[in-house]
Amino acid sequence: MNKSVFINTLKLHATVSEDCRRAITILRTGGLVALPTETVYGLAAHALCPLSIKKVFRAKGRPQNNPLILHTHDSVHARQLFTIHDENVVRRLELLSALWPGPLTIVAPKAAHIPLEATGGLEHVAVRIPRSKVTLDILQKLSFPLVMPSANLSTRPSPTEASHVLKTLHGRIEAVLDDGACEVGIESTVVRIDTLYPMILRPGHFDAVFLSQVLGEKVVYEKGNKHQPSCPGQAYVHYAPKVKEVIVADEMSFAREWFTKSSMLARKSDIEKIHREHGERHQEGLTLALSDEPHLFAQQLYGALYRCEDFAQEKVYILLPDGHGDVWNAIADRLKRSSGIL
Ligand code: TXA
Ligand code: MG
């Protein structure tokens, strides 16, 4: 599939069994289908077929050395994607498998049959069992795992609705299977388990405190090395909406923008406070007041960033929510990256 070749992207529906069969046929014949997961929509392709994997990189405009996550439907199949000899690493895998299907990705040495094209040349592979029922059914019917990076053009926000997928990949992929909005809204926690301590490479729904309770041992965060992180994707621009500029502001500069036409994104209670203190916004600028509850904020996050693209000529000001805990940390990570801070 060449960048200049336009594909008529089919819009399929998860509730229509004929559409699900169509998605399976496309995947079996090497094509690309955006599938729903509980985190974000993923761009699915045959994970053992280098040609299909290459199409994923091309469709997303993704750097070749940024590895893909392999998805499968049960722990037995997941285990077969790794080569693990160390008993302690096997124990960690077994304990963490209890969180599957769910928003967790496990990184460990890869099985020999996993193509290096999928792992961006690394000897480690990332594996996840997603929780979406329709995608689990599809994975079960296929005799191979699927690679599924987020179904967006590289650098843009991840898609949490089928319409977001079409915003950046329409004409570049064979189909999208619409199953409504994603339940979690931000991508899985990525954890590497063959290090001295299990190491979180990308924050997500599950944090270090929770994972260390599951494992009965200390879990650490990777020390940020932007230029050579063990999670290569963390080195690139991410989640950036196509707008004039994205700025993470403090409360004072956020309030200063209140009467301009900039798009303003913050927690509902923070927006209400500024409203109380400074009065009504007179301009037709976009105001995005996201939930005070972190799981709901996460669900709304990428949709809000895509909404800002409707005002592409304006700047976006973000007030970081001052919250503690796993989901707020993951949200702050995504918001900072969208403005290029991290
Ligand atoms: O929730 C998710 O994880 C979604 C859904 C669709 O499953 N997928 C997703 O994939 O977010 P992607 O490609 O957008 O992000 C995967 C991240 C990247 O930062 C990549 O560098 C990292 O995981 N990764 C993949 N394989 C890895 C490996 N073998 N070692 C270290 N990091 C890896
Ligand atoms: Mg992504």
CSV table of C-alpha atoms and ligand atoms in Angstrom, one decimal:
chain,number,residue,atom,x,y,z
A,1,MET,CA,0.0,0.0,0.0
A,2,ASN,CA,1.6,3.2,-1.1
A,3,LYS,CA,1.0,6.5,0.6
A,4,SER,CA,-0.4,7.9,-2.6
A,5,VAL,CA,-2.8,5.0,-3.2
A,6,PHE,CA,-6.3,5.8,-1.8
A,7,ILE,CA,-8.1,2.9,-0.3
A,8,ASN,CA,-11.9,3.1,0.2
A,9,THR,CA,-12.0,2.5,3.9
A,10,LEU,CA,-15.0,0.4,4.9
A,11,LYS,CA,-17.0,1.4,8.0
A,12,LEU,CA,-18.0,-1.9,9.6
A,13,HIS,CA,-20.2,-2.4,12.7
A,14,ALA,CA,-19.3,-4.7,15.6
A,15,THR,CA,-23.0,-5.6,16.1
A,16,VAL,CA,-23.3,-7.0,12.5
A,17,SER,CA,-21.9,-10.5,12.3
A,18,GLU,CA,-21.4,-10.2,8.5
A,19,ASP,CA,-19.2,-7.1,9.2
A,20,CYS,CA,-17.1,-9.0,11.8
A,21,ARG,CA,-16.6,-11.8,9.3
A,22,ARG,CA,-15.5,-9.2,6.7
A,23,ALA,CA,-12.9,-7.8,9.2
A,24,ILE,CA,-11.6,-11.4,9.7
A,25,THR,CA,-11.3,-12.0,6.0
A,26,ILE,CA,-9.4,-8.7,5.5
A,27,LEU,CA,-7.0,-9.6,8.3
A,28,ARG,CA,-6.4,-13.2,7.0
A,29,THR,CA,-5.6,-11.8,3.6
A,30,GLY,CA,-3.0,-9.3,4.9
A,31,GLY,CA,-5.1,-6.1,5.1
A,32,LEU,CA,-5.4,-3.5,7.9
A,33,VAL,CA,-8.5,-3.1,10.1
A,34,ALA,CA,-8.9,-0.7,13.0
A,35,LEU,CA,-10.4,-2.7,15.9
A,36,PRO,CA,-11.9,-1.5,19.2
A,37,THR,CA,-10.2,-2.3,22.5
A,38,GLU,CA,-11.1,-1.1,26.0
A,39,THR,CA,-8.1,1.4,25.9
A,40,VAL,CA,-8.1,2.9,22.4
A,41,TYR,CA,-8.8,1.7,18.8
A,42,GLY,CA,-5.9,-0.4,17.5
A,43,LEU,CA,-4.7,-0.8,13.9
A,44,ALA,CA,-4.7,-4.5,13.5
A,45,ALA,CA,-2.7,-6.6,11.1
A,46,HIS,CA,-1.3,-10.2,10.9
A,47,ALA,CA,1.6,-10.2,13.5
A,48,LEU,CA,3.6,-13.0,11.9
A,49,CYS,CA,3.5,-11.6,8.3
A,50,PRO,CA,6.3,-9.0,7.7
A,51,LEU,CA,4.4,-7.6,4.6
A,52,SER,CA,1.3,-6.8,6.7
A,53,ILE,CA,3.4,-5.3,9.4
A,54,LYS,CA,5.2,-3.1,6.9
A,55,LYS,CA,1.7,-1.8,5.7
A,56,VAL,CA,1.0,-0.8,9.4
A,57,PHE,CA,4.2,1.3,9.6
A,58,ARG,CA,3.4,2.9,6.2
A,59,ALA,CA,-0.3,3.6,7.0
A,60,LYS,CA,0.6,5.3,10.3
A,61,GLY,CA,3.8,7.0,9.1
A,62,ARG,CA,5.5,5.3,12.1
A,63,PRO,CA,9.3,5.2,12.5
A,64,GLN,CA,10.5,1.6,11.7
A,65,ASN,CA,12.3,1.2,15.0
A,66,ASN,CA,9.2,1.8,17.1
A,67,PRO,CA,8.0,-1.7,18.0
A,68,LEU,CA,4.4,-2.9,18.0
A,69,ILE,CA,2.4,-4.7,20.7
A,70,LEU,CA,1.2,-8.2,19.8
A,71,HIS,CA,-2.4,-9.0,20.9
A,72,THR,CA,-3.8,-12.4,21.5
A,73,HIS,CA,-6.9,-13.9,23.2
A,74,ASP,CA,-5.7,-16.1,26.1
A,75,SER,CA,-2.7,-16.5,28.4
A,76,VAL,CA,-1.6,-19.8,26.9
A,77,HIS,CA,-1.2,-18.2,23.5
A,78,ALA,CA,0.4,-15.1,25.1
A,79,ARG,CA,3.0,-17.4,26.8
A,80,GLN,CA,4.0,-18.8,23.4
A,81,LEU,CA,5.0,-15.4,22.1
A,82,PHE,CA,7.8,-15.2,24.7
A,83,THR,CA,11.0,-17.2,25.4
A,84,ILE,CA,11.4,-17.1,29.1
A,85,HIS,CA,13.8,-19.5,31.0
A,86,ASP,CA,14.2,-17.6,34.3
A,87,GLU,CA,11.7,-19.0,36.8
A,88,ASN,CA,11.3,-15.6,38.5
A,89,VAL,CA,10.2,-14.0,35.2
A,90,VAL,CA,7.8,-16.9,34.6
A,91,ARG,CA,6.3,-16.3,38.0
A,92,ARG,CA,5.9,-12.6,37.2
A,93,LEU,CA,4.2,-13.4,33.9
A,94,GLU,CA,1.8,-15.8,35.6
A,95,LEU,CA,0.8,-13.3,38.3
A,96,LEU,CA,0.4,-10.4,35.9
A,97,SER,CA,-1.6,-12.6,33.5
A,98,ALA,CA,-4.4,-12.4,36.1
A,99,LEU,CA,-5.0,-8.8,35.0
A,100,TRP,CA,-5.8,-10.0,31.4
A,101,PRO,CA,-7.9,-9.4,29.5
A,102,GLY,CA,-7.1,-5.8,30.4
A,103,PRO,CA,-5.1,-2.6,29.9
A,104,LEU,CA,-1.7,-4.1,30.6
A,105,THR,CA,1.1,-4.9,28.2
A,106,ILE,CA,4.0,-7.2,29.2
A,107,VAL,CA,7.5,-7.0,27.7
A,108,ALA,CA,9.9,-9.9,27.8
A,109,PRO,CA,12.3,-11.8,25.5
A,110,LYS,CA,10.5,-12.8,22.2
A,111,ALA,CA,9.9,-16.3,20.8
A,112,ALA,CA,12.0,-17.1,17.8
A,113,HIS,CA,9.0,-17.0,15.4
A,114,ILE,CA,8.1,-13.4,16.1
A,115,PRO,CA,9.4,-11.3,13.1
A,116,LEU,CA,11.9,-8.6,13.9
A,117,GLU,CA,9.7,-6.3,11.8
A,118,ALA,CA,7.1,-6.4,14.6
A,119,THR,CA,9.5,-5.6,17.4
A,120,GLY,CA,11.4,-2.9,15.6
A,121,GLY,CA,14.5,-5.0,15.6
A,122,LEU,CA,14.4,-5.7,19.3
A,123,GLU,CA,14.8,-9.2,20.9
A,124,HIS,CA,12.0,-8.3,23.3
A,125,VAL,CA,8.3,-8.4,22.4
A,126,ALA,CA,5.3,-6.6,24.0
A,127,VAL,CA,2.1,-8.7,24.4
A,128,ARG,CA,-1.4,-7.8,25.6
A,129,ILE,CA,-4.8,-9.4,25.8
A,130,PRO,CA,-7.4,-6.7,25.2
A,131,ARG,CA,-10.8,-6.7,26.9
A,132,SER,CA,-13.1,-5.8,24.1
A,133,LYS,CA,-15.5,-8.7,23.4
A,134,VAL,CA,-15.7,-8.3,19.7
A,135,THR,CA,-11.9,-8.1,19.3
A,136,LEU,CA,-11.4,-11.1,21.6
A,137,ASP,CA,-13.9,-13.1,19.4
A,138,ILE,CA,-11.9,-12.0,16.3
A,139,LEU,CA,-8.6,-13.0,17.9
A,140,GLN,CA,-10.0,-16.4,18.8
A,141,LYS,CA,-11.2,-17.1,15.3
A,142,LEU,CA,-7.8,-16.2,13.8
A,143,SER,CA,-4.9,-18.7,14.0
A,144,PHE,CA,-2.4,-15.9,14.5
A,145,PRO,CA,-1.8,-12.9,16.8
A,146,LEU,CA,-2.4,-9.3,15.7
A,147,VAL,CA,-0.1,-6.3,16.0
A,148,MET,CA,-2.2,-3.3,17.1
A,149,PRO,CA,-0.6,0.1,17.6
A,150,SER,CA,-3.1,2.9,18.3
A,151,ALA,CA,-5.1,3.5,15.1
A,152,ASN,CA,-3.9,7.1,14.3
A,153,LEU,CA,-1.3,8.7,12.1
A,154,SER,CA,1.9,8.9,14.0
A,155,THR,CA,2.2,12.0,16.3
A,156,ARG,CA,-1.6,12.5,16.5
A,157,PRO,CA,-3.9,11.7,19.5
A,158,SER,CA,-5.0,8.1,19.9
A,159,PRO,CA,-8.5,7.3,18.7
A,160,THR,CA,-11.3,6.4,21.2
A,161,GLU,CA,-14.1,6.4,18.7
A,162,ALA,CA,-14.3,5.0,15.1
A,163,SER,CA,-14.7,8.6,13.8
A,164,HIS,CA,-11.3,9.6,15.3
A,165,VAL,CA,-9.7,6.7,13.4
A,166,LEU,CA,-11.2,8.0,10.1
A,167,LYS,CA,-10.0,11.5,10.8
A,168,THR,CA,-6.3,10.4,10.3
A,169,LEU,CA,-6.5,7.0,8.5
A,170,HIS,CA,-9.4,7.3,6.1
A,171,GLY,CA,-8.1,6.2,2.7
A,172,ARG,CA,-5.0,4.5,4.2
A,173,ILE,CA,-6.6,1.3,5.7
A,174,GLU,CA,-9.1,-1.3,4.5
A,175,ALA,CA,-11.7,-0.9,7.3
A,176,VAL,CA,-12.6,0.3,10.8
A,177,LEU,CA,-14.9,-1.8,13.0
A,178,ASP,CA,-17.1,0.6,15.0
A,179,ASP,CA,-18.0,-0.5,18.5
A,180,GLY,CA,-18.7,2.9,20.1
A,181,ALA,CA,-16.5,4.7,22.6
A,182,CYS,CA,-13.6,3.0,24.4
A,183,GLU,CA,-14.2,2.3,28.1
A,184,VAL,CA,-10.7,3.2,29.5
A,185,GLY,CA,-9.7,5.9,27.0
A,186,ILE,CA,-5.9,5.9,27.5
A,187,GLU,CA,-3.4,3.2,26.4
A,188,SER,CA,-2.3,0.2,28.4
A,189,THR,CA,0.5,0.3,31.1
A,190,VAL,CA,3.6,-1.2,29.5
A,191,VAL,CA,5.7,-3.2,32.0
A,192,ARG,CA,9.0,-5.0,31.4
A,193,ILE,CA,9.4,-8.1,33.5
A,194,ASP,CA,12.9,-9.4,32.8
A,195,THR,CA,14.7,-6.6,34.6
A,196,LEU,CA,16.0,-6.6,38.2
A,197,TYR,CA,12.7,-5.1,39.3
A,198,PRO,CA,9.7,-5.1,37.0
A,199,MET,CA,9.8,-1.8,35.2
A,200,ILE,CA,7.0,0.4,34.0
A,201,LEU,CA,8.0,1.8,30.5
A,202,ARG,CA,4.7,3.6,29.8
A,203,PRO,CA,2.3,4.7,32.6
A,204,GLY,CA,-1.3,3.8,32.2
A,205,HIS,CA,-4.4,2.5,34.0
A,206,PHE,CA,-2.4,0.3,36.5
A,207,ASP,CA,0.4,2.1,38.5
A,208,ALA,CA,3.5,0.8,40.2
A,209,VAL,CA,1.8,0.5,43.6
A,210,PHE,CA,-0.9,-1.7,42.3
A,211,LEU,CA,1.4,-3.9,40.2
A,212,SER,CA,3.8,-4.3,43.1
A,213,GLN,CA,0.8,-5.6,45.2
A,214,VAL,CA,0.0,-8.1,42.5
A,215,LEU,CA,3.6,-9.2,42.2
A,216,GLY,CA,4.6,-9.0,45.8
A,217,GLU,CA,7.8,-7.1,45.0
A,218,LYS,CA,9.0,-3.6,44.2
A,219,VAL,CA,8.0,-2.2,40.8
A,220,VAL,CA,9.9,0.8,39.4
A,221,TYR,CA,9.4,3.4,36.7
A,222,GLU,CA,11.9,3.6,33.9
A,223,LYS,CA,14.2,6.6,34.5
A,224,GLY,CA,13.4,9.0,31.6
A,225,ASN,CA,16.0,8.9,28.9
A,226,LYS,CA,14.3,10.7,26.0
A,227,HIS,CA,17.0,9.7,23.5
A,228,GLN,CA,17.3,6.0,24.2
A,229,PRO,CA,14.3,4.8,26.3
A,230,SER,CA,13.6,1.1,26.5
A,231,CYS,CA,10.1,1.9,25.2
A,232,PRO,CA,11.1,3.5,21.9
A,233,GLY,CA,7.7,5.1,21.3
A,234,GLN,CA,8.3,7.4,24.3
A,235,ALA,CA,11.0,9.2,22.3
A,236,TYR,CA,8.6,10.6,19.6
A,237,VAL,CA,6.1,13.4,19.5
A,238,HIS,CA,2.8,11.9,20.6
A,239,TYR,CA,-0.9,12.8,21.1
A,240,ALA,CA,-0.4,16.2,19.4
A,241,PRO,CA,-3.6,17.6,17.9
A,242,LYS,CA,-3.3,19.5,14.6
A,243,VAL,CA,-3.6,23.0,16.0
A,244,LYS,CA,-1.4,26.2,16.1
A,245,GLU,CA,0.3,25.2,19.4
A,246,VAL,CA,-0.4,23.3,22.5
A,247,ILE,CA,0.7,25.0,25.8
A,248,VAL,CA,0.6,23.5,29.3
A,249,ALA,CA,-0.1,26.6,31.4
A,250,ASP,CA,-0.1,27.4,35.1
A,251,GLU,CA,-3.3,28.8,36.6
A,252,MET,CA,-2.3,32.4,36.1
A,253,SER,CA,-1.5,32.2,32.4
A,254,PHE,CA,-4.5,29.9,31.9
A,255,ALA,CA,-6.7,32.7,33.4
A,256,ARG,CA,-5.0,35.3,31.3
A,257,GLU,CA,-6.1,33.4,28.1
A,258,TRP,CA,-9.7,33.2,29.4
A,259,PHE,CA,-10.9,36.2,27.2
A,260,THR,CA,-9.0,35.2,24.0
A,261,LYS,CA,-10.2,32.8,21.3
A,262,SER,CA,-7.7,30.1,22.4
A,263,SER,CA,-9.1,26.6,23.1
A,264,MET,CA,-9.0,25.9,26.9
A,265,LEU,CA,-8.9,22.4,28.3
A,266,ALA,CA,-9.1,21.7,32.1
A,267,ARG,CA,-10.9,19.8,34.8
A,268,LYS,CA,-14.5,20.9,35.3
A,269,SER,CA,-13.9,22.2,38.8
A,270,ASP,CA,-10.9,24.3,37.6
A,271,ILE,CA,-12.9,25.8,34.7
A,272,GLU,CA,-15.7,26.6,37.2
A,273,LYS,CA,-13.2,28.3,39.6
A,274,ILE,CA,-11.9,30.5,36.7
A,275,HIS,CA,-15.4,31.2,35.6
A,276,ARG,CA,-16.4,32.3,39.2
A,277,GLU,CA,-13.3,34.5,39.6
A,278,HIS,CA,-13.1,36.0,36.1
A,279,GLY,CA,-16.7,35.8,34.8
A,280,GLU,CA,-18.2,34.5,31.5
A,281,ARG,CA,-16.0,33.9,28.5
A,282,HIS,CA,-17.2,36.4,25.9
A,283,GLN,CA,-15.2,35.1,22.9
A,284,GLU,CA,-16.3,32.2,20.8
A,285,GLY,CA,-13.3,30.2,22.0
A,286,LEU,CA,-13.7,26.5,22.7
A,287,THR,CA,-13.9,25.5,26.4
A,288,LEU,CA,-13.4,21.9,27.3
A,289,ALA,CA,-14.3,21.1,30.9
A,290,LEU,CA,-13.4,17.4,31.5
A,291,SER,CA,-14.6,15.3,34.4
A,292,ASP,CA,-13.2,15.7,37.9
A,293,GLU,CA,-13.2,11.9,38.1
A,294,PRO,CA,-10.0,10.5,36.7
A,295,HIS,CA,-11.4,7.5,34.8
A,296,LEU,CA,-14.0,9.7,33.1
A,297,PHE,CA,-11.4,12.4,32.4
A,298,ALA,CA,-9.3,9.6,30.7
A,299,GLN,CA,-12.3,8.5,28.6
A,300,GLN,CA,-12.9,12.1,27.4
A,301,LEU,CA,-9.2,13.1,26.9
A,302,TYR,CA,-8.4,12.2,23.3
A,303,GLY,CA,-11.9,13.1,22.1
A,304,ALA,CA,-11.3,16.6,23.6
A,305,LEU,CA,-7.9,16.9,21.8
A,306,TYR,CA,-9.5,15.9,18.5
A,307,ARG,CA,-12.3,18.5,19.2
A,308,CYS,CA,-9.5,21.2,19.4
A,309,GLU,CA,-8.7,20.3,15.7
A,310,ASP,CA,-12.0,21.9,14.7
A,311,PHE,CA,-10.3,25.2,15.8
A,312,ALA,CA,-7.0,24.4,14.1
A,313,GLN,CA,-5.9,28.0,13.7
A,314,GLU,CA,-6.1,28.6,17.5
A,315,LYS,CA,-3.7,27.7,20.3
A,316,VAL,CA,-4.7,25.2,22.9
A,317,TYR,CA,-4.1,26.0,26.6
A,318,ILE,CA,-4.1,23.1,29.0
A,319,LEU,CA,-4.3,23.3,32.8
A,320,LEU,CA,-2.9,20.1,34.2
A,321,PRO,CA,-5.2,18.5,36.8
A,322,ASP,CA,-3.7,18.6,40.2
A,323,GLY,CA,-4.6,15.0,41.1
A,324,HIS,CA,-2.6,12.1,42.6
A,325,GLY,CA,-2.6,8.4,41.7
A,326,ASP,CA,-2.3,6.1,38.8
A,327,VAL,CA,-4.8,7.4,36.3
A,328,TRP,CA,-4.0,11.1,37.0
A,329,ASN,CA,-0.3,10.3,36.4
A,330,ALA,CA,-1.1,8.7,33.1
A,331,ILE,CA,-3.3,11.6,32.1
A,332,ALA,CA,-0.6,14.1,33.0
A,333,ASP,CA,1.9,12.1,30.9
A,334,ARG,CA,-0.3,12.2,27.8
A,335,LEU,CA,-1.2,16.0,28.3
A,336,LYS,CA,2.5,17.0,28.7
A,337,ARG,CA,3.5,14.9,25.6
A,338,SER,CA,0.7,16.5,23.5
A,339,SER,CA,2.4,19.8,24.2
A,340,GLY,CA,5.9,18.4,23.5
A,341,ILE,CA,7.1,18.8,27.1
A,342,LEU,CA,8.2,15.2,27.5
B,1,TXA,O1,-3.6,0.1,24.9
B,1,TXA,C1,-2.7,-0.1,24.1
B,1,TXA,O2,-1.6,-0.5,24.4
B,1,TXA,C2,-3.0,0.2,22.6
B,1,TXA,C3,-4.1,-0.8,22.2
B,1,TXA,C4,-4.5,-0.7,20.7
B,1,TXA,O3,-3.8,-2.1,22.5
B,1,TXA,N1,-1.9,0.0,21.7
B,1,TXA,C5,-0.9,1.0,21.7
B,1,TXA,O4,0.1,0.7,20.8
B,1,TXA,O5,-0.9,1.9,22.5
B,1,TXA,P1,1.2,1.8,20.4
B,1,TXA,O6,2.0,1.2,19.3
B,1,TXA,O7,0.5,3.1,20.0
B,1,TXA,O8,2.1,2.0,21.6
B,1,TXA,C6,2.9,0.9,22.0
B,1,TXA,C7,4.1,1.4,22.9
B,1,TXA,C8,5.1,2.2,22.1
B,1,TXA,O9,5.5,3.3,22.9
B,1,TXA,C9,6.2,1.2,21.9
B,1,TXA,O10,7.5,1.8,21.7
B,1,TXA,C10,6.1,0.3,23.1
B,1,TXA,O11,4.7,0.2,23.4
B,1,TXA,N2,6.6,-1.0,22.8
B,1,TXA,C11,6.1,-1.9,21.9
B,1,TXA,N3,6.9,-3.0,21.9
B,1,TXA,C12,7.9,-2.9,22.8
B,1,TXA,C13,9.0,-3.6,23.2
B,1,TXA,N4,9.3,-4.8,22.6
B,1,TXA,N5,9.9,-3.1,24.1
B,1,TXA,C14,9.6,-1.9,24.6
B,1,TXA,N6,8.6,-1.1,24.3
B,1,TXA,C15,7.7,-1.6,23.4
B,2,MG,MG,0.3,5.1,19.8
